[in-house]
Short mmCIF file of C-alpha atoms in Angstrom, two decimals:
data_model
loop_
_atom_site.label_atom_id
_atom_site.label_comp_id
_atom_site.label_asym_id
_atom_site.label_seq_id
_atom_site.Cartn_x
_atom_site.Cartn_y
_atom_site.Cartn_z
CA GLU A 53 3.47 -3.05 -11.76
CA VAL A 54 3.27 0.48 -10.40
CA GLN A 55 6.78 1.44 -9.39
CA LEU A 56 9.08 4.33 -8.51
CA VAL A 57 12.85 3.89 -8.59
CA GLU A 58 15.19 6.58 -7.28
CA SER A 59 18.81 7.05 -8.25
CA GLY A 60 21.58 9.60 -8.01
CA GLY A 61 22.36 9.56 -4.31
CA GLY A 62 25.88 9.51 -2.96
CA LEU A 63 28.53 11.35 -0.97
CA VAL A 64 28.93 15.08 -1.59
CA GLN A 65 30.92 17.78 0.18
CA PRO A 66 29.20 20.63 2.02
CA GLY A 67 28.31 23.35 -0.44
CA GLY A 68 28.15 20.86 -3.29
CA SER A 69 25.33 19.84 -5.60
CA LEU A 70 23.57 16.62 -6.46
CA ARG A 71 20.71 15.67 -8.78
CA LEU A 72 18.35 12.88 -7.85
CA SER A 73 16.16 11.07 -10.35
CA CYS A 74 13.01 9.02 -9.95
CA ALA A 75 11.83 6.71 -12.74
CA ALA A 76 8.13 5.95 -12.78
CA SER A 77 6.47 2.96 -14.41
CA GLY A 78 3.12 1.21 -14.47
CA PHE A 79 0.94 4.33 -14.38
CA THR A 80 0.26 7.54 -16.32
CA PHE A 81 2.99 9.66 -14.78
CA SER A 82 1.79 12.94 -16.29
CA SER A 83 -1.55 12.65 -14.48
CA TYR A 84 -0.15 12.74 -10.95
CA ASP A 85 1.38 15.29 -8.66
CA MET A 86 4.73 14.02 -7.40
CA HIS A 87 6.84 14.69 -4.33
CA TRP A 88 10.16 14.16 -2.58
CA VAL A 89 10.29 13.20 1.11
CA ARG A 90 13.44 12.67 3.13
CA GLN A 91 14.35 10.86 6.32
CA ALA A 92 17.56 11.29 8.28
CA THR A 93 18.85 8.13 9.94
CA GLY A 94 16.76 7.31 12.98
CA LYS A 95 14.56 10.38 12.46
CA GLY A 96 11.10 11.14 11.14
CA LEU A 97 9.79 12.04 7.69
CA GLU A 98 10.20 15.48 6.15
CA TRP A 99 8.46 16.64 2.98
CA VAL A 100 10.97 18.52 0.82
CA SER A 101 9.21 19.34 -2.44
CA GLY A 102 6.20 18.77 -4.64
CA ILE A 103 5.28 19.38 -8.27
CA GLY A 104 1.85 19.48 -9.83
CA THR A 105 0.75 18.12 -13.16
CA ALA A 106 0.98 21.64 -14.59
CA GLY A 107 4.54 22.06 -13.33
CA ASP A 108 3.69 24.20 -10.30
CA THR A 109 6.23 23.64 -7.51
CA TYR A 110 6.17 23.76 -3.71
CA TYR A 111 8.92 23.74 -1.07
CA PRO A 112 9.26 24.08 2.69
CA GLY A 113 11.40 26.91 4.01
CA SER A 114 14.25 24.55 4.91
CA VAL A 115 15.12 23.90 1.25
CA LYS A 116 13.52 26.81 -0.64
CA GLY A 117 16.06 28.51 -2.86
CA ARG A 118 18.47 25.54 -2.65
CA PHE A 119 16.41 22.65 -4.03
CA SER A 120 14.53 22.52 -7.32
CA ILE A 121 12.01 19.88 -8.32
CA SER A 122 11.19 19.19 -11.96
CA ARG A 123 9.57 16.57 -14.12
CA GLU A 124 9.93 15.24 -17.63
CA ASN A 125 6.67 13.55 -18.55
CA ALA A 126 7.99 12.19 -21.85
CA LYS A 127 10.54 10.21 -19.87
CA ASN A 128 8.25 9.39 -16.92
CA SER A 129 10.85 10.97 -14.69
CA LEU A 130 11.00 13.19 -11.64
CA TYR A 131 14.10 15.10 -10.55
CA LEU A 132 15.42 16.92 -7.52
CA GLN A 133 18.31 19.33 -8.05
CA MET A 134 19.97 20.00 -4.71
CA ASN A 135 22.44 22.88 -4.39
CA SER A 136 24.36 24.40 -1.47
CA LEU A 137 24.09 21.14 0.39
CA ARG A 138 24.56 21.05 4.14
CA ALA A 139 25.26 18.30 6.66
CA GLY A 140 21.63 18.57 7.74
CA ASP A 141 20.52 17.47 4.27
CA THR A 142 21.99 14.02 4.89
CA ALA A 143 19.10 11.56 4.59
CA VAL A 144 17.38 8.91 2.54
CA TYR A 145 15.38 10.66 -0.17
CA TYR A 146 12.13 9.08 -1.35
CA CYS A 147 10.01 10.03 -4.33
CA ALA A 148 6.29 9.53 -3.87
CA ARG A 149 3.10 9.72 -5.91
CA GLU A 150 0.24 11.83 -4.63
CA PHE A 151 -2.99 9.89 -4.54
CA GLU A 152 -5.85 11.87 -3.11
CA VAL A 153 -6.03 14.94 -0.91
CA GLY A 154 -2.27 14.88 -0.62
CA ALA A 155 -1.82 11.30 0.49
CA PHE A 156 1.22 9.51 -0.91
CA ASP A 157 0.20 6.06 -2.07
CA ILE A 158 3.28 4.91 -3.99
CA TRP A 159 6.85 5.34 -2.71
CA GLY A 160 10.22 4.46 -4.13
CA GLN A 161 12.82 2.49 -2.21
CA GLY A 162 14.84 5.61 -1.45
CA THR A 163 18.32 6.85 -2.30
CA MET A 164 20.88 7.87 0.31
CA VAL A 165 22.47 11.32 0.23
CA THR A 166 25.42 11.96 2.54
CA VAL A 167 26.81 15.48 2.89
CA SER A 168 30.22 15.31 4.52
CA SER A 169 33.80 16.47 4.02
CA ASP B 81 3.80 25.88 9.51
CA ILE B 82 1.31 23.43 11.01
CA GLN B 83 2.86 21.41 13.84
CA MET B 84 1.82 17.78 14.24
CA THR B 85 2.21 16.09 17.62
CA GLN B 86 1.75 12.35 18.03
CA SER B 87 1.25 10.52 21.29
CA PRO B 88 2.63 8.39 22.62
CA SER B 89 6.11 8.45 21.03
CA SER B 90 6.37 4.74 21.68
CA LEU B 91 4.30 1.97 23.17
CA SER B 92 4.63 -1.68 24.03
CA ALA B 93 1.74 -3.97 23.25
CA SER B 94 0.92 -7.63 22.85
CA VAL B 95 -0.54 -9.50 19.90
CA ARG B 96 -4.34 -9.09 19.84
CA ASP B 97 -4.21 -5.88 21.88
CA ARG B 98 -6.22 -2.86 20.81
CA VAL B 99 -3.85 0.02 20.07
CA THR B 100 -4.68 3.71 19.73
CA ILE B 101 -2.34 6.43 18.49
CA THR B 102 -3.27 10.09 18.66
CA CYS B 103 -2.24 12.95 16.40
CA ARG B 104 -2.91 16.57 17.27
CA ALA B 105 -2.50 19.51 14.89
CA SER B 106 -1.61 23.08 15.81
CA GLN B 107 -4.57 24.30 13.74
CA SER B 108 -7.64 22.84 12.13
CA LEU B 109 -7.04 20.45 9.23
CA SER B 110 -10.66 19.64 8.41
CA SER B 111 -10.10 16.01 7.35
CA HIS B 112 -6.77 16.47 5.57
CA LEU B 113 -4.92 13.92 7.67
CA ASN B 114 -3.20 10.72 6.55
CA TRP B 115 -1.56 7.81 8.39
CA TYR B 116 1.47 5.77 7.31
CA GLN B 117 3.21 2.66 8.59
CA GLN B 118 6.96 2.27 8.23
CA LYS B 119 9.08 -0.78 8.95
CA PRO B 120 12.88 -0.60 9.38
CA GLY B 121 14.72 -0.09 6.11
CA LYS B 122 11.50 0.25 4.13
CA ALA B 123 9.53 3.10 2.59
CA PRO B 124 6.39 4.27 4.37
CA LYS B 125 3.10 2.63 3.44
CA LEU B 126 -0.18 4.55 3.25
CA LEU B 127 -2.81 3.14 5.64
CA ILE B 128 -5.50 5.80 6.00
CA PHE B 129 -6.21 8.93 3.95
CA ALA B 130 -8.64 11.80 4.52
CA ALA B 131 -8.72 10.94 8.23
CA SER B 132 -10.87 7.83 7.96
CA SER B 133 -10.65 6.26 4.49
CA LEU B 134 -8.92 2.89 4.41
CA GLN B 135 -6.36 2.57 1.61
CA SER B 136 -6.97 -0.32 -0.76
CA GLY B 137 -5.37 -3.54 0.43
CA VAL B 138 -4.95 -2.41 4.04
CA PRO B 139 -6.50 -4.79 6.61
CA SER B 140 -9.75 -3.67 8.17
CA ARG B 141 -8.26 -3.86 11.67
CA PHE B 142 -6.81 -0.43 10.90
CA SER B 143 -9.16 2.53 11.24
CA GLY B 144 -8.88 6.28 11.48
CA SER B 145 -11.12 8.90 13.01
CA GLY B 146 -11.23 12.56 13.88
CA SER B 147 -11.46 15.97 12.28
CA GLY B 148 -10.31 19.47 13.02
CA THR B 149 -7.25 19.19 15.25
CA ASP B 150 -7.56 15.75 16.88
CA PHE B 151 -7.18 12.45 15.07
CA THR B 152 -6.80 8.81 16.04
CA LEU B 153 -5.38 5.69 14.41
CA THR B 154 -6.73 2.47 15.91
CA ILE B 155 -5.51 -1.07 15.38
CA SER B 156 -8.33 -3.25 16.67
CA SER B 157 -6.31 -6.43 17.17
CA LEU B 158 -2.56 -6.04 16.88
CA GLN B 159 -0.86 -8.62 14.66
CA PRO B 160 2.85 -9.58 14.56
CA GLU B 161 3.31 -7.76 11.25
CA ASP B 162 1.97 -4.52 12.75
CA PHE B 163 5.03 -3.82 14.87
CA ALA B 164 6.39 -0.72 13.15
CA THR B 165 6.52 3.06 13.37
CA TYR B 166 3.39 5.04 12.50
CA TYR B 167 3.30 8.62 11.21
CA CYS B 168 0.49 11.08 10.71
CA GLN B 169 0.72 13.71 7.96
CA GLN B 170 -1.28 16.86 7.35
CA THR B 171 -2.04 17.96 3.81
CA TYR B 172 -4.28 20.89 4.67
CA SER B 173 -1.65 23.49 3.81
CA THR B 174 1.94 23.56 2.61
CA PRO B 175 4.47 22.84 3.87
CA TRP B 176 2.97 19.42 4.43
CA THR B 177 4.19 18.13 7.75
CA PHE B 178 4.45 14.82 9.55
CA GLY B 179 4.17 13.87 13.17
CA GLN B 180 7.33 12.69 14.90
CA GLY B 181 6.22 9.05 14.77
CA THR B 182 4.96 6.43 17.19
CA LYS B 183 6.96 3.23 17.52
CA VAL B 184 4.86 0.17 18.34
CA GLU B 185 6.98 -2.50 20.00
CA ILE B 186 6.36 -6.01 21.22
CA LYS B 187 5.65 -6.35 24.94
#
């Protein structure tokens, strides 16, 4: 079964750091671009980072310089290192597989990140 | 950044109704536009990619059309399981952006 499972969410103080992980199974992880998308409670979807098969990375301005996406193909794993966290980063974070022309066809169940003192 | 505007933000419809949701981009996307369905507490599900291609396993009552700046998602005959929130997404240029969502509710 093709599956993505996120972990690593939790409560962190403003200014703190957190590392999210996404374990992939059921497909050739190294062959796909991968992404992180977040959703604040009751709000819409926001793309927060992407990484290509060659390790090239992409970020929106809202997280550039604070978040870092990486992958470890030998472990079929995707990561999101989040630094200098703010209250506005509070959200459910999803990892997603890029299918074609940027469409995300496989999503994890999400992991909740709460930034609060 | 490319801004995506969906309309309406919400709608009420009955089972078997034909439903149309519109997505407008602030600049041309060619056909780099995708549609997702999301139910409460669940991850989004890909319905349509490249503006009009139906994702495998998605019922044929869902269809997408458009190119450039104006796109449409149509549900030809609304079913009980279709009550959800729908999002468009542009993947023409980074940062990839989503519309604000359209909530389809039961009338």
